[in-house]
Amino acid sequence: MRKRSLSSLVILFLCLGFPGLSYTKDITSIGEVNYPDLPISVEGLNLGQVGGDALAFGGFETVNGVKWWNEKAYLLEDGGEEWKKVDFDLVLADASFASDEKALYIVGGVTPEGASQAVFSVTLDGEELKKSELTELPVTLNNLSATVNGTTLYVAGYTFDTTEKRLMSLNLEGVTDGWVDMEVWPGEDQGVTLIAYQQGSLFLAETIVSEGGEAGTFLHSLKDGESEWNLCKESPSVLGEGSALSIRQSFIIFSGVGTDQKSVELLTYNTITDQWVSVGSIELNQSLLSIASWYVEKTPPETDVSGVVYIQKSSDDATGATVAMAELVVAKGMFTWLDYTMVVVYLVGMILIGVYFSKREKGTEDFFVGGRKMPWWAVGFSLYATGTSAISFMALPALSFRENLVYLSGPLFGLVGTVIVAFYLVPLIRRLNVTTTYEYLESRFHPSIRLLGSVISIAFQIGGRMSVVLLLPALALSAVTGFDVASSIIVMGIIATVYTVLGGIRAVIWTDVVQVVVLLGGAFLCMGIVLFNIDGGIVGAWNIAAENSKLDMFDWRWEFAAPTAWVFLLLAIVDLTFIPRDQVMMQRILSTKNDKAAGRSVLMMALIVIPGSLLFFGLGTALFVFYKTHPAELSPLLINNDSTVPFFIASQLPIGITGLIIAALFAASMSTLDSSMNSVATLVTVDFYKRFKKGVTDESCLRLAKWITIMVGVFGTGVALYMSQFDLMSLYVTFMGLMGLIGGGVGGVYMLGMFSRRTNWQGVWVGAIFSFILTLMIREFTGVHALMFLPISVVSCMVVGYLSSYLFPSPQVALKGLTIFKEN
C-alpha cells in the first residue's frame, strides 16, 4: 500500500467525506479497423497519407534472385470501400514519409539504380496525384526518418558509406538555400531512427542493438533555438521498424515491430510529463510489408482518427495484401445517469434564479444595475466570476501543468493595482451615478470618445468573445463527457439568454455567486483527490514538482520577449484602468449602493483572486505530478491541454460530484455569456438609443434592452455553432488580437482622463490612433511577447495623447470629480 501523509488524508476527508476512490482503468486502448485488401503484395512497399487518403505504391518482388519493380500505385479514399489504381510515375522502395494537411513528402528510398537522394511532395487534386520535386538530399542516408512542422521538413539518418549521423532541415517555402545541417543527437552507435516534432521541440527515438545483442530505444529532444540535446526517459519497449506521429498538443505515438517480428506495438509518449505508456499490440499473421502513422482530422475534432496503418501479406494461397489500422480509442461512458441528472438540475436552477428576479424587476434601473442595491460582497463574487470563465478554470491549470508557475506572478503583481483601483478609480466613476462606464468619457472629454469606447466594447463582445466562451468549453467538455458539441452550445446559449432576459443583472450576479462557490469547491476537491493519490501527499507532490522545475514562479531576466516578472509588473502598472474601462465589470460595480460599497466589491474580488489563483495554478502543478506518477490515466486523445482538468473531473471524481462540477463549468461559460449579453444591451440602449433619441420612456428602453439581449444571445450562439463546423479559430485569433490592440488605446484614454488635467479630447484621439498603429507594427515586425502589447499601447497613447493636447486648447469642461485630484 502506498504511503499517504496525514495532511493529504485531512484534505480528502474535508472534500469528500469518505476515502474511497476508483479509477477508470484502460483510459486508452487499441481498436483494430480493417481496410479493403490491397491488390499488390510486394517487399519495400511505400505507404503514405495524402489529405486523409492512403497512397500505396512502389516496392519490388524477388523471383529467382531477380528484383521485379512494381510500377503500380493505388489510392484508398478516407472511408472508401476499394483501392483505386492511379497514375503515379515513381518507381521506388523503402522511402521515408512525412505528411501534413497540405501534402505527402517522400524522402530517399531505393530505386532500380540504387539509393536515392530525391525528395518529392505529393498533393491530391480531386482524384489526380500531383508530384513536385524538391531539393534533393546532399548525401544518401540509411535508416532515415522524416517529419514536417509548418514550413520545415526534418530528416535524420546515417550516411551509407561512413555511417555518420546527419540531421537536416529544409524550408519548404524556399527561404533558405537548400538543406541546412543541424546539431546531431548524442551517441556513437548506429540504429533505427524515428523523429517527430511536438510543441517547439524535435524528438528523436533511436533503437540501438549492443554487441551483446541487447536492444534499447532511447529518446532525445532538441528545443527550437538550442543546440544541446536532452535525454528523455527511455522507452519501455524496443521499437523496430515503425513510425512516429505527433497528436494534439503534447503526445507522440510511436509504433514499431516487436522484437519477435510478429506484432506491432503502440506506445504513447507525453512531452510534458516525460512518461511512456504501452497502449497494446496487434498480432501479425504474415510478413509485414509496410507501416505508417495515421491521422485523419474530423469535425468535430474529438472524432479525429489517430493510430498506425500496417500492411501484411495475405495467406500463402492468396494474392494481394491485408490492410488494417491500429487506432487509439479512449474509454467512454465516464458519465453516469446521476451525473446527467446533476447537470440538468443545476441548469434548471439557473433558469429559476432568472424567474425569481423577473418578479422583482420594475424598470431599466433594475435590469441594468439592479436598482443600485446589490450587496457589495455578492458583486465582488460576480466580478471574480466574470474574470474567471470556464476557459480560465481550464486554461490556468493547463498553464502550470504544461510549464510552471511563472504566470502566477501576474495576479500577485496585479494585487497592488487592484487596491489602487478600489480606493481611487472605481469610486470616482461610481459617484457619478452613471449606467455605462463610457458616460464618464463624455463627461471628461467629448461624446465621440464615449462612442469610441462603447463601439469597441460592443464589437469585442459580439464579434468574438461570446462565441469563443461557448465553443472552447463545449469542445473540451465534449471530449471527456460525451456531450455533443452543437447540443452543448445550444443549451448553454438558450439557458443563459433566458435567465438574463428574465432577471437582468440581478440574475447574472446571483448565478455568478453560485458558480464561484461550486467551482472553487470543485477545484479544492480535485486538489484533495490528487494529493491523496500521490505517495507522500503534499510533501511528495512538492518534491516531484520541484525536481521538474514546476515551482518556478518569478523570472527576473531582463527580457521582454518572454513572460518575465518585469513584463507582469509593467502590465500591472499600466493596466490600472482595466476595470474602469470594462463595461462588463463596471456594470456590476455600478449596481452597488454607493462609492464605498463599490470599492469594497473590488477588494472582495481581490481577496478571492489570490487564493483562487493559487488554487487553480496549484491544481495544474498537482495534475502534472499525478499524471507523471499515473501516466496511463491520461488520454493522448484530449483535444488540447486545456481539456486536462475536465478530463480529470470526468475520469477520477466520484459519480454525482462529477456531474455537479461539469455543470458548474457549463454555468461558468454561461456566466461570461450572460455578462456580455447584459452589457451589450446596456450599451446599445443607454449610449445610443437614449443618447440620441430624446423623450424615450423607461418602458420602451426596457423592452429594447430585452430584445437586444435575445438577439445578441442568438447571434453569439449561432457564431459558436458555425465555428464548431469549420476551422475558424485563426480568424478569431486575428480579430481578438486587433480588438486587444484597440482596447489598449482605450486604456490609455482612461489613464489620461483620470490622471491628467491638461489632456483634451483632440489629443486623446491622436494618442489612440497612434497607439493602435504603433502596437500593430510592433506585433507584425518584432519578437516582443504578446503580453507587452497592452503596456506599449497604453503608454504610447498616454505619451502621444498628452503631448498632442498642447496643440489644441485646454479642456473647456469642468473637471471637478472627473480626475483623481481633489481640487480641479
mmCIF file of N, CA and C in Angstrom, residues 3 50 121 270 353 478 485 569 581 629 663 783 811:
data_model
loop_
_atom_site.group_PDB
_atom_site.id
_atom_site.type_symbol
_atom_site.label_atom_id
_atom_site.label_comp_id
_atom_site.label_asym_id
_atom_site.label_seq_id
_atom_site.Cartn_x
_atom_site.Cartn_y
_atom_site.Cartn_z
ATOM 1 N N LYS A 3 2.188 4.923 0.760
ATOM 2 C CA LYS A 3 2.155 5.763 1.952
ATOM 3 C C LYS A 3 1.508 7.095 1.611
ATOM 4 N N VAL A 50 -2.148 11.140 -48.060
ATOM 5 C CA VAL A 50 -2.325 12.364 -48.840
ATOM 6 C C VAL A 50 -3.711 12.919 -48.548
ATOM 7 N N SER A 121 7.224 16.188 -53.055
ATOM 8 C CA SER A 121 5.968 16.493 -52.370
ATOM 9 C C SER A 121 4.834 16.042 -53.282
ATOM 10 N N ASN A 270 4.328 11.324 -23.517
ATOM 11 C CA ASN A 270 3.858 12.665 -23.193
ATOM 12 C C ASN A 270 5.058 13.581 -23.012
ATOM 13 N N ILE A 353 -33.485 30.997 -11.038
ATOM 14 C CA ILE A 353 -32.972 32.253 -10.483
ATOM 15 C C ILE A 353 -33.448 33.428 -11.325
ATOM 16 N N SER A 478 -16.950 18.121 -24.367
ATOM 17 C CA SER A 478 -17.472 17.033 -25.193
ATOM 18 C C SER A 478 -16.458 15.908 -25.324
ATOM 19 N N VAL A 485 -21.077 18.604 -29.167
ATOM 20 C CA VAL A 485 -20.623 19.992 -29.149
ATOM 21 C C VAL A 485 -21.756 20.950 -29.488
ATOM 22 N N LEU A 569 4.945 42.924 -14.080
ATOM 23 C CA LEU A 569 4.958 44.126 -13.252
ATOM 24 C C LEU A 569 4.548 45.348 -14.060
ATOM 25 N N ARG A 581 -12.545 50.673 -17.483
ATOM 26 C CA ARG A 581 -12.881 50.777 -18.904
ATOM 27 C C ARG A 581 -13.695 49.594 -19.415
ATOM 28 N N THR A 629 3.052 10.341 -12.206
ATOM 29 C CA THR A 629 3.091 9.112 -11.419
ATOM 30 C C THR A 629 1.993 8.127 -11.820
ATOM 31 N N ALA A 663 -21.331 20.573 -14.593
ATOM 32 C CA ALA A 663 -22.432 21.528 -14.740
ATOM 33 C C ALA A 663 -21.970 22.935 -14.393
ATOM 34 N N GLY A 783 9.796 40.647 -32.228
ATOM 35 C CA GLY A 783 9.569 39.417 -31.474
ATOM 36 C C GLY A 783 9.108 39.676 -30.059
ATOM 37 N N PRO A 811 -8.952 71.894 -21.963
ATOM 38 C CA PRO A 811 -10.325 71.410 -21.816
ATOM 39 C C PRO A 811 -11.255 72.516 -21.329
#
